[in-house]
Structures are given as structure tokens and as C-alpha cells.
């Protein structure tokens, strides 16, 4: 029987980590509330075979298309299968699976107006978050993106670069649409976009762990390129939404479409 929550895990050459991650997700407290979908982004190791052997849903890319493309495929899968909520997490073991029930409950929590958040960010920088060490470049990037979001929206986001997120149906249905999601480095730029488009954001403190095996996609000189590209992307989003106003109509139409599908499911 299909559950209302889908956990999406993009994976690339994570054979040394995926066993542990899936083992946590197979615990009754999580398996009882969520299905798991792994998007194998053309791994050259046994990542896909391990996922298949454990009986989880698996989609394989023939070519390596990137982290963002893998996530978007997961959103499209969730939309077509009728899921109400999505939680995205990494395959490297840095995201603690025991935060999943907390994110899930936060997604369903209603405020005084009877509205639930569209996106829940699992933050590494809140008071109750676990200690997690970062490179100087990563710290600088987070401070810069946090400041840009505050200047443009007036709202404080503790960890705009977290990849550990929960999404309502209206949010992931929007992401599933053509041109609505960064297919390479979806990060603080997507948080800014959704805030500007009127989607509500909630935050929870998260427990994070250091990668112990494999290679990060932000290794070497990649963080420099990442920072430059992210700054350009955020400025581009500001221009499109604030000046050209190209996405506001489709945003609200999509939110209505998402709610309509929920009521029919």
C-alpha cells in the first residue's frame, strides 16, 4: 500500500554509505510512515545493485545528469504516484534518518490560520542542532546566502544551504515543472525562489554527521565554482521574480493544482 510520504535519495557512487542509510530507513519507526526512492545517477559502483537487493524503489540514469536532475526526477515520480509529502536526503550518511519523523510532523503541523508549511528545512545552525564542522569557504557561502535572503525577503533562514528538506505536494509539484528547478546545484537559490513566490518555510534543528566514506560533490576547487554560480543564480531569480514577474502566475496555479490533487487522492 502506498504511503503519503516518499523519501527521495539521489545517489552517485555511494556503495560504501548506502547500506547504512537504507538500514536506518528500514527501521519500523520510519518504514511504517514512508516509502523510499533512490535515484542512481549513473553510478560506476554497486550503488544500484545494493538498493535493488534491499527491495527499495530504484530509478537509474543512463548518464550522469547531476544532483538537481536526480531530485527533480524524484519530484516527478512523487507527483505521478500521488504522494502528499516528500523528504529529500543525501546518500552519504550525513543526514540523520531519525529526523525524518520530526520533519514529517512539521510538514503536517497547522498554524493559527490552519495552514501547514510548504517547505521544512532541517538546519545545522539552530540552537538545538548538533555541532558540525565546515570549511571556511562553506561557512562564508552560508553567511553570504543567509544575508542575501534576509535583505530580499526580510526573513531569517538559519541554514539556506541544507539539502535535508521536507516538501508539501504543492512545493514538489512546482519543482517538478519544466524550468522551475536548478538541475545542477539546487541550494539557497531554490529557498530564495520559493520564498519570493509565496511558499511558506519552516525550520527545525537537525542532527548531522560527517561523511566517513566516498567523495563529496563539493570537494577540491568545486566550492569556489559553487559560490560563484549560486550568487549568479540568486541574482537571476531576483530579476525574474521581482522585475519580470515571469513565475508568479504559474506558482499560484500550481499550488491550486497541488491542493486539488490532494483532495482527490
mmCIF file of C-alpha atoms in Angstrom:
data_model
loop_
_atom_site.group_PDB
_atom_site.id
_atom_site.type_symbol
_atom_site.label_atom_id
_atom_site.label_comp_id
_atom_site.label_asym_id
_atom_site.label_seq_id
_atom_site.Cartn_x
_atom_site.Cartn_y
_atom_site.Cartn_z
ATOM 1 C CA UNK A 1 0.000 0.000 0.000
ATOM 2 C CA UNK A 2 1.394 3.404 -0.985
ATOM 3 C CA UNK A 3 2.085 5.728 1.943
ATOM 4 C CA UNK A 4 1.626 9.512 1.844
ATOM 5 C CA UNK A 5 5.348 10.228 2.419
ATOM 6 C CA UNK A 6 8.154 9.500 -0.046
ATOM 7 C CA UNK A 7 11.833 9.754 0.866
ATOM 8 C CA UNK A 8 13.956 10.729 -2.143
ATOM 9 C CA UNK A 9 17.670 9.893 -2.144
ATOM 10 C CA UNK A 10 19.905 10.961 -5.061
ATOM 11 C CA UNK A 11 22.980 8.722 -5.136
ATOM 12 C CA UNK A 12 26.217 8.689 -7.100
ATOM 13 C CA UNK A 13 28.932 6.144 -6.270
ATOM 14 C CA UNK A 14 27.738 5.665 -2.696
ATOM 15 C CA UNK A 15 28.164 1.910 -2.303
ATOM 16 C CA UNK A 16 30.153 2.425 0.927
ATOM 17 C CA UNK A 17 27.435 4.534 2.556
ATOM 18 C CA UNK A 18 24.079 3.473 1.118
ATOM 19 C CA UNK A 19 23.860 0.286 3.221
ATOM 20 C CA UNK A 20 23.872 2.259 6.467
ATOM 21 C CA UNK A 21 21.405 4.868 5.196
ATOM 22 C CA UNK A 22 18.920 2.263 3.980
ATOM 23 C CA UNK A 23 19.355 0.292 7.186
ATOM 24 C CA UNK A 24 18.159 3.300 9.171
ATOM 25 C CA UNK A 25 15.209 3.851 6.827
ATOM 26 C CA UNK A 26 14.188 0.202 7.238
ATOM 27 C CA UNK A 27 13.617 0.636 10.969
ATOM 28 C CA UNK A 28 9.888 0.248 11.815
ATOM 29 C CA UNK A 29 9.523 3.832 13.057
ATOM 30 C CA UNK A 30 10.408 5.127 9.583
ATOM 31 C CA UNK A 31 9.390 2.254 7.304
ATOM 32 C CA UNK A 32 5.846 2.424 8.681
ATOM 33 C CA UNK A 33 5.354 6.028 7.512
ATOM 34 C CA UNK A 34 7.456 6.344 4.336
ATOM 35 C CA UNK A 35 8.361 4.751 1.039
ATOM 36 C CA UNK A 36 11.912 5.130 -0.267
ATOM 37 C CA UNK A 37 13.019 6.059 -3.784
ATOM 38 C CA UNK A 38 16.713 6.066 -4.722
ATOM 39 C CA UNK A 39 17.781 7.807 -7.928
ATOM 40 C CA UNK A 40 21.066 6.239 -9.036
ATOM 41 C CA UNK A 41 22.726 8.957 -11.122
ATOM 42 C CA UNK A 42 24.734 6.585 -13.361
ATOM 43 C CA UNK A 43 26.943 5.291 -10.547
ATOM 44 C CA UNK A 44 30.016 3.336 -11.595
ATOM 45 C CA UNK A 45 29.963 1.153 -8.490
ATOM 46 C CA UNK A 46 27.416 -1.175 -6.873
ATOM 47 C CA UNK A 47 25.087 1.518 -5.524
ATOM 48 C CA UNK A 48 22.144 0.471 -7.693
ATOM 49 C CA UNK A 49 22.637 -3.246 -7.078
ATOM 50 C CA UNK A 50 22.653 -2.709 -3.305
ATOM 51 C CA UNK A 51 19.414 -0.716 -3.430
ATOM 52 C CA UNK A 52 17.709 -3.344 -5.617
ATOM 53 C CA UNK A 53 18.862 -6.185 -3.367
ATOM 54 C CA UNK A 54 17.251 -4.482 -0.379
ATOM 55 C CA UNK A 55 13.944 -4.173 -2.213
ATOM 56 C CA UNK A 56 13.629 -0.391 -2.443
ATOM 57 C CA UNK A 57 12.315 1.621 -5.381
ATOM 58 C CA UNK A 58 15.154 2.462 -7.756
ATOM 59 C CA UNK A 59 15.480 4.651 -10.849
ATOM 60 C CA UNK A 60 18.753 4.565 -12.786
ATOM 61 C CA UNK A 61 20.093 7.330 -15.006
ATOM 62 C CA UNK A 62 21.955 6.041 -18.051
ATOM 63 C CA UNK A 63 24.152 9.154 -17.963
ATOM 64 C CA UNK A 64 25.272 11.244 -15.006
ATOM 65 C CA UNK A 65 22.862 14.201 -15.068
ATOM 66 C CA UNK A 66 23.701 15.805 -11.736
ATOM 67 C CA UNK A 67 22.229 16.160 -8.261
ATOM 68 C CA UNK A 68 19.462 18.565 -9.273
ATOM 69 C CA UNK A 69 18.230 16.410 -12.147
ATOM 70 C CA UNK A 70 18.089 13.389 -9.856
ATOM 71 C CA UNK A 71 15.996 15.308 -7.324
ATOM 72 C CA UNK A 72 13.616 16.636 -9.963
ATOM 73 C CA UNK A 73 13.029 13.131 -11.283
ATOM 74 C CA UNK A 74 12.090 12.166 -7.732
ATOM 75 C CA UNK A 75 9.603 15.040 -7.520
ATOM 76 C CA UNK A 76 8.033 13.985 -10.815
ATOM 77 C CA UNK A 77 7.749 10.419 -9.552
ATOM 78 C CA UNK A 78 6.098 11.632 -6.329
ATOM 79 C CA UNK A 79 3.661 13.810 -8.279
ATOM 80 C CA UNK A 80 2.592 10.983 -10.575
ATOM 81 C CA UNK A 81 2.254 8.451 -7.751
ATOM 82 C CA UNK A 82 0.078 10.752 -5.657
ATOM 83 C CA UNK A 83 2.314 11.311 -2.625
ATOM 84 C CA UNK A 84 1.339 14.163 -0.302
ATOM 85 C CA UNK A 85 4.796 14.818 1.129
ATOM 86 C CA UNK A 86 8.427 14.368 0.149
ATOM 87 C CA UNK A 87 11.567 14.358 2.277
ATOM 88 C CA UNK A 88 14.842 14.572 0.409
ATOM 89 C CA UNK A 89 18.083 13.390 1.992
ATOM 90 C CA UNK A 90 21.622 12.548 0.926
ATOM 91 C CA UNK A 91 23.025 9.061 0.396
ATOM 92 C CA UNK A 92 26.333 9.746 2.143
ATOM 93 C CA UNK A 93 25.125 9.246 5.712
ATOM 94 C CA UNK A 94 25.426 12.895 6.800
ATOM 95 C CA UNK A 95 21.670 13.291 7.310
ATOM 96 C CA UNK A 96 20.339 11.576 10.406
ATOM 97 C CA UNK A 97 17.309 9.469 9.465
ATOM 98 C CA UNK A 98 15.806 9.897 12.920
ATOM 99 C CA UNK A 99 14.962 13.484 11.995
ATOM 100 C CA UNK A 100 12.512 12.191 9.374
ATOM 101 C CA UNK A 101 9.520 11.780 11.765
ATOM 102 C CA UNK A 102 10.193 15.310 13.085
ATOM 103 C CA UNK A 103 10.229 16.802 9.573
ATOM 104 C CA UNK A 104 7.117 14.818 8.663
ATOM 105 C CA UNK A 105 5.174 16.073 11.679
ATOM 106 C CA UNK A 106 6.302 19.636 10.988
ATOM 107 C CA UNK A 107 5.006 19.376 7.419
ATOM 108 C CA UNK A 108 1.560 18.448 8.775
ATOM 109 C CA UNK A 109 1.515 20.990 11.600
ATOM 110 C CA UNK A 110 -1.032 23.776 11.145
ATOM 111 C CA UNK A 111 -0.665 27.362 12.298
ATOM 112 C CA UNK A 112 -3.409 29.590 13.720
ATOM 113 C CA UNK A 113 -4.747 30.173 10.193
ATOM 114 C CA UNK A 114 -4.996 26.421 9.605
ATOM 115 C CA UNK A 115 -2.119 26.402 7.110
ATOM 116 C CA UNK A 116 0.814 23.992 7.023
ATOM 117 C CA UNK A 117 4.339 24.890 5.812
ATOM 118 C CA UNK A 118 5.237 24.242 2.192
ATOM 119 C CA UNK A 119 8.886 23.515 2.961
ATOM 120 C CA UNK A 120 10.650 22.357 6.129
ATOM 121 C CA UNK A 121 14.404 22.947 6.320
ATOM 122 C CA UNK A 122 16.490 20.744 8.633
ATOM 123 C CA UNK A 123 19.055 23.233 9.914
ATOM 124 C CA UNK A 124 22.625 22.721 11.093
ATOM 125 C CA UNK A 125 22.715 26.174 12.701
ATOM 126 C CA UNK A 126 19.843 26.306 15.177
ATOM 127 C CA UNK A 127 20.273 26.219 18.952
ATOM 128 C CA UNK A 128 19.469 22.517 19.297
ATOM 129 C CA UNK A 129 21.331 21.408 16.160
ATOM 130 C CA UNK A 130 24.296 19.082 16.542
ATOM 131 C CA UNK A 131 27.799 20.501 16.097
ATOM 132 C CA UNK A 132 29.030 20.117 12.527
ATOM 133 C CA UNK A 133 32.372 21.364 11.177
ATOM 134 C CA UNK A 134 32.585 23.225 7.859
ATOM 135 C CA UNK A 135 35.332 24.502 5.610
ATOM 136 C CA UNK A 136 35.968 28.257 5.659
ATOM 137 C CA UNK A 137 34.572 28.544 2.124
ATOM 138 C CA UNK A 138 31.357 26.763 3.092
ATOM 139 C CA UNK A 139 30.904 28.971 6.167
ATOM 140 C CA UNK A 140 31.448 32.102 4.076
ATOM 141 C CA UNK A 141 28.938 30.915 1.496
ATOM 142 C CA UNK A 142 26.295 30.213 4.124
ATOM 143 C CA UNK A 143 26.723 33.655 5.735
ATOM 144 C CA UNK A 144 26.526 35.350 2.327
ATOM 145 C CA UNK A 145 23.399 33.472 1.213
ATOM 146 C CA UNK A 146 21.719 33.984 4.573
ATOM 147 C CA UNK A 147 22.323 37.726 4.310
ATOM 148 C CA UNK A 148 21.017 37.912 0.741
ATOM 149 C CA UNK A 149 17.818 36.086 1.682
ATOM 150 C CA UNK A 150 17.275 38.417 4.649
ATOM 151 C CA UNK A 151 17.880 41.538 2.519
ATOM 152 C CA UNK A 152 15.425 40.441 -0.167
ATOM 153 C CA UNK A 153 12.694 38.788 1.916
ATOM 154 C CA UNK A 154 13.129 40.230 5.421
ATOM 155 C CA UNK A 155 13.163 36.696 6.862
ATOM 156 C CA UNK A 156 15.897 34.809 8.682
ATOM 157 C CA UNK A 157 16.864 31.384 7.356
ATOM 158 C CA UNK A 158 19.408 29.707 9.625
ATOM 159 C CA UNK A 159 20.686 27.189 7.068
ATOM 160 C CA UNK A 160 19.798 28.076 3.467
ATOM 161 C CA UNK A 161 22.261 25.506 2.104
ATOM 162 C CA UNK A 162 20.805 22.418 3.776
ATOM 163 C CA UNK A 163 19.874 19.587 1.437
ATOM 164 C CA UNK A 164 17.787 17.876 4.107
ATOM 165 C CA UNK A 165 14.280 19.155 3.407
ATOM 166 C CA UNK A 166 10.630 18.230 3.603
ATOM 167 C CA UNK A 167 8.226 19.402 0.884
ATOM 168 C CA UNK A 168 4.463 19.612 0.667
ATOM 169 C CA UNK A 169 2.738 18.436 -2.500
ATOM 170 C CA UNK A 170 2.252 21.987 -3.739
ATOM 171 C CA UNK A 171 6.010 22.638 -3.365
ATOM 172 C CA UNK A 172 7.315 19.499 -5.045
ATOM 173 C CA UNK A 173 4.703 19.726 -7.813
ATOM 174 C CA UNK A 174 6.055 23.180 -8.574
ATOM 175 C CA UNK A 175 9.629 21.862 -8.592
ATOM 176 C CA UNK A 176 8.572 19.062 -10.931
ATOM 177 C CA UNK A 177 7.619 21.567 -13.640
ATOM 178 C CA UNK A 178 9.929 22.475 -16.507
ATOM 179 C CA UNK A 179 12.270 25.352 -15.692
ATOM 180 C CA UNK A 180 11.235 25.577 -12.033
ATOM 181 C CA UNK A 181 14.234 23.803 -10.516
ATOM 182 C CA UNK A 182 18.020 24.102 -10.803
ATOM 183 C CA UNK A 183 19.168 20.857 -12.410
ATOM 184 C CA UNK A 184 22.779 21.204 -11.221
ATOM 185 C CA UNK A 185 23.116 22.924 -7.825
ATOM 186 C CA UNK A 186 19.706 23.393 -6.186
ATOM 187 C CA UNK A 187 20.552 25.063 -2.899
ATOM 188 C CA UNK A 188 19.994 28.507 -1.352
ATOM 189 C CA UNK A 189 18.806 29.713 -4.753
ATOM 190 C CA UNK A 190 15.754 27.448 -4.567
ATOM 191 C CA UNK A 191 14.981 28.543 -0.998
ATOM 192 C CA UNK A 192 15.053 32.165 -2.136
ATOM 193 C CA UNK A 193 12.901 31.415 -5.189
ATOM 194 C CA UNK A 194 10.196 29.686 -3.178
ATOM 195 C CA UNK A 195 10.090 32.430 -0.554
ATOM 196 C CA UNK A 196 9.737 35.109 -3.227
ATOM 197 C CA UNK A 197 6.932 33.114 -4.837
ATOM 198 C CA UNK A 198 4.961 32.994 -1.606
ATOM 199 C CA UNK A 199 5.699 29.492 -0.347
ATOM 200 C CA UNK A 200 5.987 29.225 3.435
ATOM 201 C CA UNK A 201 9.171 27.967 5.103
ATOM 202 C CA UNK A 202 9.553 26.281 8.498
ATOM 203 C CA UNK A 203 12.809 25.239 10.178
ATOM 204 C CA UNK A 204 13.800 22.527 12.638
ATOM 205 C CA UNK A 205 17.180 21.783 14.284
ATOM 206 C CA UNK A 206 18.898 18.806 12.665
ATOM 207 C CA UNK A 207 21.428 16.195 13.677
ATOM 208 C CA UNK A 208 24.190 15.879 11.080
ATOM 209 C CA UNK A 209 27.161 13.525 10.755
ATOM 210 C CA UNK A 210 30.472 13.876 8.922
ATOM 211 C CA UNK A 211 30.966 11.838 5.769
ATOM 212 C CA UNK A 212 33.190 8.836 6.546
ATOM 213 C CA UNK A 213 33.456 7.218 3.111
ATOM 214 C CA UNK A 214 33.499 8.366 -0.512
ATOM 215 C CA UNK A 215 33.987 11.739 -2.130
ATOM 216 C CA UNK A 216 31.822 14.831 -1.670
ATOM 217 C CA UNK A 217 30.454 16.681 -4.700
ATOM 218 C CA UNK A 218 31.902 19.846 -3.076
ATOM 219 C CA UNK A 219 35.483 18.574 -2.879
ATOM 220 C CA UNK A 220 38.591 20.275 -4.306
ATOM 221 C CA UNK A 221 38.027 23.627 -6.021
ATOM 222 C CA UNK A 222 34.341 22.934 -6.620
ATOM 223 C CA UNK A 223 33.217 25.134 -3.661
ATOM 224 C CA UNK A 224 34.627 28.207 -5.440
ATOM 225 C CA UNK A 225 32.633 27.478 -8.583
ATOM 226 C CA UNK A 226 29.640 26.626 -6.421
ATOM 227 C CA UNK A 227 29.726 30.028 -4.692
ATOM 228 C CA UNK A 228 30.039 31.966 -7.941
ATOM 229 C CA UNK A 229 27.301 30.011 -9.640
ATOM 230 C CA UNK A 230 24.982 30.265 -6.634
ATOM 231 C CA UNK A 231 25.397 34.036 -6.381
ATOM 232 C CA UNK A 232 24.619 34.429 -10.074
ATOM 233 C CA UNK A 233 21.603 32.109 -9.782
ATOM 234 C CA UNK A 234 20.166 34.002 -6.804
ATOM 235 C CA UNK A 235 20.541 37.337 -8.590
ATOM 236 C CA UNK A 236 18.897 35.815 -11.671
ATOM 237 C CA UNK A 237 15.961 34.610 -9.576
ATOM 238 C CA UNK A 238 15.553 38.061 -8.045
ATOM 239 C CA UNK A 239 15.451 39.598 -11.519
ATOM 240 C CA UNK A 240 12.932 37.080 -12.882
ATOM 241 C CA UNK A 241 10.546 37.180 -9.925
ATOM 242 C CA UNK A 242 10.826 40.810 -8.796
ATOM 243 C CA UNK A 243 11.367 42.572 -12.145
ATOM 244 C CA UNK A 244 9.994 40.347 -14.904
ATOM 245 C CA UNK A 245 7.400 38.605 -12.697
ATOM 246 C CA UNK A 246 7.519 35.607 -15.008
ATOM 247 C CA UNK A 247 6.738 32.924 -12.461
ATOM 248 C CA UNK A 248 4.131 34.342 -10.121
ATOM 249 C CA UNK A 249 1.083 33.199 -12.107
ATOM 250 C CA UNK A 250 2.358 29.669 -12.642
ATOM 251 C CA UNK A 251 3.262 29.484 -8.964
ATOM 252 C CA UNK A 252 -0.249 30.128 -7.708
ATOM 253 C CA UNK A 253 -1.827 27.953 -10.388
ATOM 254 C CA UNK A 254 0.453 25.104 -9.394
ATOM 255 C CA UNK A 255 -0.327 25.486 -5.693
ATOM 256 C CA UNK A 256 -4.036 25.244 -6.502
ATOM 257 C CA UNK A 257 -3.410 22.246 -8.741
ATOM 258 C CA UNK A 258 -1.467 20.543 -5.966
ATOM 259 C CA UNK A 259 -4.247 21.094 -3.441
ATOM 260 C CA UNK A 260 -6.839 19.830 -5.922
ATOM 261 C CA UNK A 261 -4.916 16.606 -6.452
ATOM 262 C CA UNK A 262 -4.628 16.077 -2.704
ATOM 263 C CA UNK A 263 -8.385 16.424 -2.230
ATOM 264 C CA UNK A 264 -8.981 13.901 -4.992
ATOM 265 C CA UNK A 265 -6.500 11.320 -3.686
#
